[in-house]
XYZ file of C-alpha atoms in Angstrom:
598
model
C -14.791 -32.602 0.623
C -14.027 -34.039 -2.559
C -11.633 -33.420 -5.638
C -11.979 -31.815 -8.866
C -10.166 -30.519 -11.708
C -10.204 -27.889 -14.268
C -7.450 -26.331 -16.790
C -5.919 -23.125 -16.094
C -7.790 -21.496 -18.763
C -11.140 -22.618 -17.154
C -9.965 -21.218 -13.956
C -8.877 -17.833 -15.186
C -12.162 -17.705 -16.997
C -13.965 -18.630 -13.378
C -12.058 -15.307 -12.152
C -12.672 -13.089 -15.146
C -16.892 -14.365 -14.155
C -16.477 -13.180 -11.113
C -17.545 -17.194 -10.093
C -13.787 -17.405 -7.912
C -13.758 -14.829 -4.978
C -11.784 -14.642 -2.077
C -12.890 -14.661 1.201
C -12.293 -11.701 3.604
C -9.825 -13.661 5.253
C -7.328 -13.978 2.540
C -4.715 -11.520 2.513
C -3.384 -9.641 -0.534
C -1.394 -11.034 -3.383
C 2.726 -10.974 -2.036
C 3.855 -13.083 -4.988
C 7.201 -11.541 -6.478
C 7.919 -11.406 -10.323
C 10.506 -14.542 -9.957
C 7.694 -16.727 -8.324
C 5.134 -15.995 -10.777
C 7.217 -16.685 -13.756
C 8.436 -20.193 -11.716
C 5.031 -20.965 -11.600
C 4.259 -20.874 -15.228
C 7.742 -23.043 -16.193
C 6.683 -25.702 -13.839
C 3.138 -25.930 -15.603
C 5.146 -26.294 -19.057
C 7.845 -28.597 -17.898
C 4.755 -31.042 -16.199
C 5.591 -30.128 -12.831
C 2.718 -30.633 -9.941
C 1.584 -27.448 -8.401
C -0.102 -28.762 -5.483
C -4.054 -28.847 -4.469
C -6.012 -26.068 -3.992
C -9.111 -25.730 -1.605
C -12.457 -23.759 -2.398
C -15.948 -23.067 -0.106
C -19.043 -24.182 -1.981
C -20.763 -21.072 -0.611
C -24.763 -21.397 -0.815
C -26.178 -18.764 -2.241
C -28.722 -17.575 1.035
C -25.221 -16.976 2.733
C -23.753 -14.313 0.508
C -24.510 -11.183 2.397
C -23.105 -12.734 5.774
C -20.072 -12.497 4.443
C -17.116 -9.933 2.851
C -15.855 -10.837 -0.075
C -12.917 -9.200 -2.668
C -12.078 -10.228 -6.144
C -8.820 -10.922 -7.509
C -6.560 -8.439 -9.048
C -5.638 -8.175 -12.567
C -3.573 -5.235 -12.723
C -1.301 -5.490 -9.824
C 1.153 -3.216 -8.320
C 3.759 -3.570 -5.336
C 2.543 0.002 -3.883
C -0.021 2.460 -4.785
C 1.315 4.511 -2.150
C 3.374 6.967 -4.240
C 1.665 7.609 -7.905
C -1.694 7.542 -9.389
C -2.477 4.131 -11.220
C -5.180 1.990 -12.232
C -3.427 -0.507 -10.989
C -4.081 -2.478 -7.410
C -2.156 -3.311 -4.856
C -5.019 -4.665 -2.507
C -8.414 -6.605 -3.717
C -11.814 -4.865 -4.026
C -14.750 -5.880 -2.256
C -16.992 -7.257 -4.906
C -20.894 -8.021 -4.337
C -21.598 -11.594 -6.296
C -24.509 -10.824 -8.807
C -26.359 -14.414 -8.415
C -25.880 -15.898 -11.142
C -23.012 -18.826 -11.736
C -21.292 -20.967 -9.082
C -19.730 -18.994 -6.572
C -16.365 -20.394 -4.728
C -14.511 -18.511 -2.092
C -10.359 -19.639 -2.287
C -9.225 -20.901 0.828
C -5.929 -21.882 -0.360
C -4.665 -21.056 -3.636
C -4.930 -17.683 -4.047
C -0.969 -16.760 -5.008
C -1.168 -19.249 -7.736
C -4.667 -18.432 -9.216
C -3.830 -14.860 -8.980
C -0.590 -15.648 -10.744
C -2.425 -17.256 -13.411
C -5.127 -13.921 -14.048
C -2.074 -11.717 -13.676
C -0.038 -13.273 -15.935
C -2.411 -14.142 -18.516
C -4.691 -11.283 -18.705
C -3.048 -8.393 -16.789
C -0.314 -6.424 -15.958
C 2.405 -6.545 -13.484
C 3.852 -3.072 -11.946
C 7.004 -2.536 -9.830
C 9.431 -0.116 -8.779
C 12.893 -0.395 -10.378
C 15.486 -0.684 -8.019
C 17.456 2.186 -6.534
C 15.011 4.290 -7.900
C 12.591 6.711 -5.578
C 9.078 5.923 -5.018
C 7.699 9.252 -5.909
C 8.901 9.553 -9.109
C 6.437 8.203 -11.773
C 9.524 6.969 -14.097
C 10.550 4.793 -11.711
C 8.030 2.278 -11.952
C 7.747 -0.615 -14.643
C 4.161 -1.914 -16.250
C 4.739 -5.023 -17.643
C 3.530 -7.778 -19.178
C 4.341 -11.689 -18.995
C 6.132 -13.065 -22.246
C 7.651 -16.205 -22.852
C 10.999 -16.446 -25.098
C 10.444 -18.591 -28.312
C 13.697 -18.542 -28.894
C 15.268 -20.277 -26.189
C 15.525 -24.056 -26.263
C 13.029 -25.499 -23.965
C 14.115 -29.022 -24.594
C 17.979 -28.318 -23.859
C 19.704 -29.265 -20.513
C 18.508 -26.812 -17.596
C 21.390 -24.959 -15.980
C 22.909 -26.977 -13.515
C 23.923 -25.418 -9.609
C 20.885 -23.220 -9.245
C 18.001 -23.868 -7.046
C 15.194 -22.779 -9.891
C 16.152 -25.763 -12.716
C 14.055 -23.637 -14.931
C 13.511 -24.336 -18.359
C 10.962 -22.264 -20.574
C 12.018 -18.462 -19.917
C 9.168 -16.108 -18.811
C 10.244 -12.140 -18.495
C 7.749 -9.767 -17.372
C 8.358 -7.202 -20.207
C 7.514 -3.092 -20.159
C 4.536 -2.484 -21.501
C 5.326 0.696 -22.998
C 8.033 -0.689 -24.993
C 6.521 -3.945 -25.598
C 2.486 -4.454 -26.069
C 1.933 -6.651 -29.162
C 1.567 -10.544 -29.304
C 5.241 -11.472 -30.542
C 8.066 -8.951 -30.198
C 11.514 -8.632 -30.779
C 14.026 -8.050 -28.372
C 17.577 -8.762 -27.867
C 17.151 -10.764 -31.137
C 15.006 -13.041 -29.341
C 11.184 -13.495 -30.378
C 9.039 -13.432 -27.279
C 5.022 -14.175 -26.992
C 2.931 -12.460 -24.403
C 1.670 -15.405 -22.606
C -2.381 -14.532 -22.765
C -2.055 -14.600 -26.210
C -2.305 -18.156 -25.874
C -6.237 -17.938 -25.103
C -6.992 -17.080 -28.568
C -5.588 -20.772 -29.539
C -8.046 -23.474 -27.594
C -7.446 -25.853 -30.752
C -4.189 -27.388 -31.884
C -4.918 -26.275 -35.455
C -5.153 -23.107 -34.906
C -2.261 -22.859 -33.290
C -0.338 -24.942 -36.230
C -1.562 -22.536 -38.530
C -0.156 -19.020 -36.181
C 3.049 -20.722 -36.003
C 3.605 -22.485 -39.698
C 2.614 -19.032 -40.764
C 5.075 -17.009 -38.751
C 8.055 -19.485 -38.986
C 7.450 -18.228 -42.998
C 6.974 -14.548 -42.419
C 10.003 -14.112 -40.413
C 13.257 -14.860 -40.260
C 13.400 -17.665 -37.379
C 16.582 -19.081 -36.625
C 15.147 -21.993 -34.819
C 11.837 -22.788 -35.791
C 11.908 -26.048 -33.544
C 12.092 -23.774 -30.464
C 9.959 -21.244 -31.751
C 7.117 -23.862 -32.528
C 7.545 -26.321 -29.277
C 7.647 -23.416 -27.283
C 3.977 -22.729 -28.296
C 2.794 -26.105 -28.050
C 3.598 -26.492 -24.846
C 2.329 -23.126 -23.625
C -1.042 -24.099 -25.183
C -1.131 -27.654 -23.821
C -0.170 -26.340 -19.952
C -2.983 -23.481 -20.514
C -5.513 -24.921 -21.952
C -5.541 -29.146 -22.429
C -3.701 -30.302 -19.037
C -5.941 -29.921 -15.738
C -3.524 -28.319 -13.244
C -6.191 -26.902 -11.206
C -6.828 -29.770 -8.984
C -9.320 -28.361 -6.030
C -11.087 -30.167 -2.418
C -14.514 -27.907 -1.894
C -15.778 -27.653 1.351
C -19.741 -27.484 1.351
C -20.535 -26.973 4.743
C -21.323 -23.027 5.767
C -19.986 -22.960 9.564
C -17.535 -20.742 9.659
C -15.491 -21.242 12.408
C -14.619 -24.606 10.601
C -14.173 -22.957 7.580
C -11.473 -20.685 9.722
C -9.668 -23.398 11.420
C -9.135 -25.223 7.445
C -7.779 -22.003 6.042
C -5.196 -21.463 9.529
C -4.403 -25.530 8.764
C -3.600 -25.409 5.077
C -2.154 -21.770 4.974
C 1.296 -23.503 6.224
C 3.144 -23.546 2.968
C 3.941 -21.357 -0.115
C 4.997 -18.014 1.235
C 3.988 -18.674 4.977
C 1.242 -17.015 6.917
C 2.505 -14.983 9.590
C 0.735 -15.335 13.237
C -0.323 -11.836 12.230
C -1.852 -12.559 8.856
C -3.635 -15.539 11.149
C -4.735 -13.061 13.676
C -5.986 -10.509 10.949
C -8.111 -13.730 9.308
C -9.523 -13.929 13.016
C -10.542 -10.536 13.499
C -12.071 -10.048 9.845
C -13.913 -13.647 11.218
C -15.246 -11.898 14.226
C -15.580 -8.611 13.972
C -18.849 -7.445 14.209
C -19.034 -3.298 13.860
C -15.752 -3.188 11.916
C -14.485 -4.458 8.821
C -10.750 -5.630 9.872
C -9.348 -6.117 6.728
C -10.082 -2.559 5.626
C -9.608 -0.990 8.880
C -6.167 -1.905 9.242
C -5.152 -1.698 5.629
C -6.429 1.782 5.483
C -5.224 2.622 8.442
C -1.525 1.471 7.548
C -2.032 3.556 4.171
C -2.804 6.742 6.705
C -0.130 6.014 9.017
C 2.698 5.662 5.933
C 1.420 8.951 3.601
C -0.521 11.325 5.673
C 1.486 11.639 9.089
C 4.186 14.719 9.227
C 7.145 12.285 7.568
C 7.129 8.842 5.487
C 6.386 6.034 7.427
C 6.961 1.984 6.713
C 4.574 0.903 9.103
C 2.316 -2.807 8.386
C -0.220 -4.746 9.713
C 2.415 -6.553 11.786
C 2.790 -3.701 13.368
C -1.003 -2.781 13.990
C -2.116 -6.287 14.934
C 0.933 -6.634 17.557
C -0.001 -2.761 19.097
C -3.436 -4.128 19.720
C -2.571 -6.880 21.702
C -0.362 -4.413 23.440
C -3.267 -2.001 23.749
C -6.226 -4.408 25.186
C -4.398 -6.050 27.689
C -3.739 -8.892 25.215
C -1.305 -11.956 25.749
C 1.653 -10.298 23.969
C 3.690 -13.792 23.000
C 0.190 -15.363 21.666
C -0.370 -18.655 19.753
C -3.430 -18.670 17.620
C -5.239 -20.809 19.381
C -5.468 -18.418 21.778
C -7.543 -15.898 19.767
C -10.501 -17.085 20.438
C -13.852 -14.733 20.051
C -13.698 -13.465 23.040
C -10.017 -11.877 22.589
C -10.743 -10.530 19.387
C -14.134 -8.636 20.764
C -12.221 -7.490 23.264
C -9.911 -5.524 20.334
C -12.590 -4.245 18.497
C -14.738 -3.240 21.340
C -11.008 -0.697 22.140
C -10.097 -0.158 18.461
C -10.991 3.358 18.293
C -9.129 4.078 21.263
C -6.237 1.489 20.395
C -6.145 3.533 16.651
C -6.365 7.119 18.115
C -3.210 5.907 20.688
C -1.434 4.257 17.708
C -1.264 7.550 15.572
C -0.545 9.985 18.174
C 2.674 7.710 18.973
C 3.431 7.532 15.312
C 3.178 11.007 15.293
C 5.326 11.889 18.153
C 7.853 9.862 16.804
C 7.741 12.015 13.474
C 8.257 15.017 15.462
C 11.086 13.933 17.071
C 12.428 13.505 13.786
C 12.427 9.308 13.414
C 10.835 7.944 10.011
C 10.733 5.126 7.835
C 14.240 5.211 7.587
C 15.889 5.576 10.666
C 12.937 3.928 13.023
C 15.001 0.647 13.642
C 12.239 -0.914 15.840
C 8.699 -0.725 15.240
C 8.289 -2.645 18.539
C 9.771 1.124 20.361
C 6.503 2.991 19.456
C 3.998 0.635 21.107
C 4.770 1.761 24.685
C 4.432 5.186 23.280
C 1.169 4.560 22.009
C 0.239 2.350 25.215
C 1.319 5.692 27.202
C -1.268 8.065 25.083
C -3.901 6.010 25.266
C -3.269 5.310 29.096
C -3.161 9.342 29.669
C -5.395 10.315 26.725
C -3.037 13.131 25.460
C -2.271 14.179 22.172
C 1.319 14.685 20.299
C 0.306 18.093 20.109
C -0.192 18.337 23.413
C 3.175 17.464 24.109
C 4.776 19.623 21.061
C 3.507 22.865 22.472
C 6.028 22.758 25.379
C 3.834 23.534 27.374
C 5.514 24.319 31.048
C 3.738 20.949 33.110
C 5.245 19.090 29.977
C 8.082 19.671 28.452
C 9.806 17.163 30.788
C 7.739 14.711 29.900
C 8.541 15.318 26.163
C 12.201 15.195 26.883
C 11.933 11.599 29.030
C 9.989 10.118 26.099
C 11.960 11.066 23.853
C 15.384 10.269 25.714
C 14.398 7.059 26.284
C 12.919 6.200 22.666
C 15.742 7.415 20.864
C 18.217 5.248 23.272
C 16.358 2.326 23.025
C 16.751 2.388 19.190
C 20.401 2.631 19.672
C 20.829 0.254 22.398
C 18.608 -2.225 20.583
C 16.104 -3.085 23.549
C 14.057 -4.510 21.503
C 15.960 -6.875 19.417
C 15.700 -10.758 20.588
C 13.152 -10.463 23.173
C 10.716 -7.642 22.496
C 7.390 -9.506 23.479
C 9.782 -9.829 27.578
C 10.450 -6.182 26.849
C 6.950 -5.176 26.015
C 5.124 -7.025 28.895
C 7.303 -5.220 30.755
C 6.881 -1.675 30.170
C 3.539 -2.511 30.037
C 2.916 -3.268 33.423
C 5.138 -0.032 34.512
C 2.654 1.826 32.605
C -0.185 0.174 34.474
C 1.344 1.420 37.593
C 1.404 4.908 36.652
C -1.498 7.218 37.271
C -0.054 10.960 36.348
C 0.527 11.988 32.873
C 4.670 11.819 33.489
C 6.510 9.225 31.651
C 7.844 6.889 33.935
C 11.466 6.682 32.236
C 13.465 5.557 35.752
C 11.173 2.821 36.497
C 11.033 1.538 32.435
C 14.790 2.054 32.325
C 14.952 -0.563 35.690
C 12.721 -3.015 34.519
C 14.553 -3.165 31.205
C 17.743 -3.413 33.480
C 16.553 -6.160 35.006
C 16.663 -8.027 31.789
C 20.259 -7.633 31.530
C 19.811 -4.682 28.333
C 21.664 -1.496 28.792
C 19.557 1.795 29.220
C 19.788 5.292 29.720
C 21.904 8.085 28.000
C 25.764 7.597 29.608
C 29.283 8.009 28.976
C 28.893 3.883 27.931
C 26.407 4.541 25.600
C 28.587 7.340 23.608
C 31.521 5.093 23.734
C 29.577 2.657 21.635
C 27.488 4.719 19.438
C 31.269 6.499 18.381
C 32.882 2.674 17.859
C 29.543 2.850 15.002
C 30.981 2.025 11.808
C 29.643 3.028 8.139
C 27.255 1.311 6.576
C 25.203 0.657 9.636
C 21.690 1.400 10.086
C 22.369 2.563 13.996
C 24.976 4.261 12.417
C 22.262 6.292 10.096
C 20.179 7.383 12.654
C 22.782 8.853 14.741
C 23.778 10.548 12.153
C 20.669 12.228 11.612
C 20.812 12.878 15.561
C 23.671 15.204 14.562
C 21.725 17.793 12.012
C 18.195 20.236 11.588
C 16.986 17.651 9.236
C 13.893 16.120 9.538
C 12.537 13.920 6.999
C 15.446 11.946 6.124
C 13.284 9.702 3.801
C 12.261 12.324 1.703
C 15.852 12.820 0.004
C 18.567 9.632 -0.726
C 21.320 10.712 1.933
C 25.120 9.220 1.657
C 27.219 7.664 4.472
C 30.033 9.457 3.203
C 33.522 9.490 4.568
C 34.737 13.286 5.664
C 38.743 12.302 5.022
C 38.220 9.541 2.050
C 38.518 6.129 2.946
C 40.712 6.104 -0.310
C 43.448 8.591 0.759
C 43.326 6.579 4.146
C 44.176 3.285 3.097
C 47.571 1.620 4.407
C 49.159 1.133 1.438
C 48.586 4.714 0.358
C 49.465 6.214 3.277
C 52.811 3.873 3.468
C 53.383 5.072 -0.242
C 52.507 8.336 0.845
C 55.506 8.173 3.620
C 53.542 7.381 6.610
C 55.264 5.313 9.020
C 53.379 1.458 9.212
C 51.735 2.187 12.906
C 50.212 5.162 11.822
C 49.103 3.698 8.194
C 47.844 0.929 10.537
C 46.004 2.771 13.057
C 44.271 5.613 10.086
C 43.467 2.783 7.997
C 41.833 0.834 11.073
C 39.693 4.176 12.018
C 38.547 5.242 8.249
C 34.849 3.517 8.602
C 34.085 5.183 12.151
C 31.410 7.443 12.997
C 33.806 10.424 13.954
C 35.108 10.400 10.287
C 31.561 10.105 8.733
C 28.584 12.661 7.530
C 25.323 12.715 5.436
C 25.444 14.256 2.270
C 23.451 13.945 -0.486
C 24.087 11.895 -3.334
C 24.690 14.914 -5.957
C 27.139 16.241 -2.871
C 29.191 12.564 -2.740
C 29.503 12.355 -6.504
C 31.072 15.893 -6.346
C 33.121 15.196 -3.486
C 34.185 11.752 -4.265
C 38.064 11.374 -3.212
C 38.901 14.982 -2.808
C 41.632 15.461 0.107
C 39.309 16.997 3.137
C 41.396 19.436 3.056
C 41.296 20.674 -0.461
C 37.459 20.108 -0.359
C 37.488 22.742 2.676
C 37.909 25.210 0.469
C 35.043 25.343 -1.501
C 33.184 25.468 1.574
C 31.429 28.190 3.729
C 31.211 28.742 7.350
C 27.397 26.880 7.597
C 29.285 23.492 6.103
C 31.348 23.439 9.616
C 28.475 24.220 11.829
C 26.173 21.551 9.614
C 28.515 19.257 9.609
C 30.357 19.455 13.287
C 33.236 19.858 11.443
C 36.500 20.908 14.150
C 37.137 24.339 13.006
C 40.871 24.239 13.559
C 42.640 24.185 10.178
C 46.000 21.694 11.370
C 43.253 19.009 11.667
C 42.048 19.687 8.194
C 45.438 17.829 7.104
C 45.801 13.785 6.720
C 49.090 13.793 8.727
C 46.666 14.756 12.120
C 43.906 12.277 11.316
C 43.775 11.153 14.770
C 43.203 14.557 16.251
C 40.412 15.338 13.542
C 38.895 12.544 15.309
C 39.048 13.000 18.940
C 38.011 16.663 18.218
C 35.032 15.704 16.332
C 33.756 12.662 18.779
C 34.009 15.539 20.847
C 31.497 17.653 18.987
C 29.178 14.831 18.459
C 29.335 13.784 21.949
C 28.088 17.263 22.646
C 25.334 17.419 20.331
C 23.901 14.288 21.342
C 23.493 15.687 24.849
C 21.926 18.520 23.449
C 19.306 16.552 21.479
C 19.186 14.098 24.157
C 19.658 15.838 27.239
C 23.127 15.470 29.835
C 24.706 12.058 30.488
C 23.756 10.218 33.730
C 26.168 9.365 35.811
């Protein structure tokens, strides 16, 4: 190995050659806007930006291995509309000619660089939803002229940054300088068209005379040093490893990848497989397969390739708490050789799960579905199998279900989920009929001091569930016909308002303190909570429950397990609203989830 150096403009020009590829086991771009634009201040303000390591690839290997190109249009999610824009790298074939290097560590900040000075940046404005094409942002990087690099960065924050970079909309925004906010702002790969100082001179002594700059100082030094970092000043400082084994090549990239935005043990285990695969491509498989899993299933999924890579250890028999030393090639061969069978399992779980009515939204633990999936391909039945009711099944159906749904709620899988996992797993080794062994998972879970099963404990705490809580979301989608509860923004909304329940209103209001006390105390619980949409809450809003009654049909009480006696309609018998609706919600949970045990 030995060090080099090159400006950022020779590097982006290395990408836009196609002469910089990444290796198959790189994973995808996960930079954020913030980091990207922190990036290019601490190039201006002088800032080092750490090494970066390349593979000298000879030429006679090329076909041995996969490898992708870097994105220039990026996007957080092509998931939802139709874009030109990527989310995950291409495969790319090098054409022979230049001097191909693979990045082995570097790829955020190179990527960065190509994003920010020749492409485009698109994300999803917040609180908007997915599927709508408006919500999304294209934009483009732009520095501020106006602002003073040279004055004293703010002092108490953690990014000390000086030069401000905004990714601006490209639809409002697509020229070289703009206007906005009576600030003049540059798109920063303008900046390639000026290599030479005097060139540059010239762009800014004639703008600073075209238009009317308040503070030509800023407006010029701003430039200066945009062109210096980009083009003058070698930030680009890179090791090359020459030699072409690579298992050493692998056990560099796991060695370096330790900083930045960390490599998971996953991501690690992902760079294996792609490493060692032979018949499959491991990248693509489980990308794709996430992709599948997320939009073409019966609801909206948020699955990853956390989750995929941890269901295949699961799957083959795999050392569920691993380290990566472990995964040697004989671990990894022993994933692919089951894959099909290990993806088949995988779906039909995810799929099960969907039919019981559990999506991105409400699954709390993706860790729930693996025995699931573990089960089907044990058996080698299908979630269809099970939805038909069929008369040898339906009980089978019900224990899965019972016990996935409690799990969720009881959070068996929170703090020790590889214990919990190992587990089931060897219950499920044990069993050679198609029933679900619910009894004997429910005692081995036991035995690691979690609760289990469906009983009057279990109601007690899923009615002390407060607003605002995700366990308290999914048992509130327990209580209605719903299904896909990801497909429409629902509301945590409070039945008697929280507003008309407050102490001091209720004191005002003549209430005597204990009883101001103890409605104020119970506003946020489950009993005094419902889903409505968020078109229904603005409506709604702080209407007395009562008064909001009226505008009501007959369906609202049944939809809502609202008590249908009208004295507990009033704010004065709070308390009995409550003990008469836990009481309707304890039933319904027995009918989605079967009688309590004793």
């Amino acid at each position: 190995m030995y060090d080099q150096r090159v400006t950022i403009r020779d590097a982006v020009r290395q990408i836009e050659n196609g002469d910089y590829l990444l290796p198959a086991i790189q994973r995808e771009i996960v930079w954020e806007r913030d980091q990207i634009t922190d990036l290019f201040d601490s190039v201006l303000q002088g800032y080092p930006i750490g090494t970066f390591l390349y593979w000298d690839i000879h030429e006679e290997n090329w076909d041995e291995y996969t490898m992708y190109g870097f994105i220039k249009n990026y996007i957080t999610s092509t998931k939802w509309i139709e874009t030109d824009a990527q989310t995950r790298n291409s495969k790319v074939k090098p054409d022979g000619a230049g001097d191909l290097k693979l990045i082995l560590d570097g790829q955020q900040r190179l990527s960065s660089f190509y994003i920010g000075l020749k492409g485009t940046y698109t994300y999803k404005e917040s609180y908007k939803w997915y599927r709508n094409r408006s919500s999304w942002t294209k934009s483009r990087l732009y520095l501020n002229l106006s602002s003073d690099p040279r004055a004293k960065a703010e002092e108490g924050g953690d990014r000390n940054t000086r030069y401000e970079f905004e990714f601006l909309s490209a639809e409002k925004y697509d020229d070289a300088l703009v206007r906005q906010d009576g600030d003049w702002w540059f798109r920063a790969g303008a900046i390639l068209n000026y290599p030479d100082t005097i060139d540059l001179r010239d762009y800014i002594e004639r703008k600073t005379a075209e238009l009317d700059i308040e503070d030509e100082g800023a407006f010029g030094q701003n430039l200066r040093d945009l062109r210096l970092a980009v083009h003058d000043q070698k930030y680009i400082t890179y090791f090359e490893e020459q030699k072409q084994d690579i298992d050493r090549v692998l056990e560099i990239f796991i060695r370096t990848n330790d900083g930045g935005t960390q490599l998971s043990k996953s991501d690690l285990l992902l760079s294996i497989a792609q490493a060692n695969w032979q018949e499959y491509d491991a990248r693509e498989e489980l990308t794709t397969f996430v992709d599948h899993l997320n939009t073409q299933l019966p609801m909206t999924n948020s699955y990853g390739k956390d989750f995929l890579l941890k269901s295949s250890l699961v799957l083959a028999d795999l050392p569920v708490r691993y380290r990566v030393s472990q995964f040697k090639r004989e671990n990894v061969a022993k994933m692919e050789a089951q894959w099909p069978e290990i993806r088949r399992a995988i779906e039909e779980a995810a799929t099960l799960v969907n039919y019981f009515g559990i999506g991105g939204q409400t699954l709390l633990s993706r860790n729930a579905v693996i025995p699931i999936a573990y089960y089907f391909k044990q058996t080698g039945l299908t979630a269809e199998k099970l939805r038909r009711d069929e008369s040898n099944r339906v009980q089978t159906k019900r224990d899965i279900k019972r016990w996935f749904i409690t799990s969720l709620l009881h959070g068996t899988f929170s703090g020790s989920a590889d214990s919990v996992l190992n587990r089931i797993r060897e219950v499920l080794k044990q069993e050679s009929s198609e029933t679900f062994p619910m009894a004997a998972i429910e005692a081995e879970i036991a035995d690691l001091g979690k609760m289990t099963g469906f009983n009057e404990e279990m109601i007690d705490n899923v009615l002390e569930y407060t607003k605002g809580g995700s366990r308290t979301f999914l048992t509130l989608t327990l209580l209605y016909d719903q299904v896909d509860f990801g497909s429409i923004q629902y509301h945590q909304d409070h039945i008697f308002p929280s507003s008309l329940l407050d102490e001091s209103h209720l004191l005002d209001e003549g209430f005597d303190r204990d009883t101001a006390e103890a409605f104020d105390a119970q506003a946020d619980r489950l009993a005094n909570l419902q889903l409505l949409t968020g078109r229904e809450n603005e409506a709604k809003q702080d209407t007395p429950f009562e008064e909001w009654l009226e505008s009501r049909d007959k369906s609202f009480y049944d939809r809502h397990l609202i008590p249908t006696d009208p004295e507990t309609h009033r704010i004065e018998n709070f308390d009995r609203f409550l003990r008469q609706r836990s009481d309707l919600i304890r039933n319904e949970l027995q009918s989605v989830l079967g009688p309590i045990k004793d």
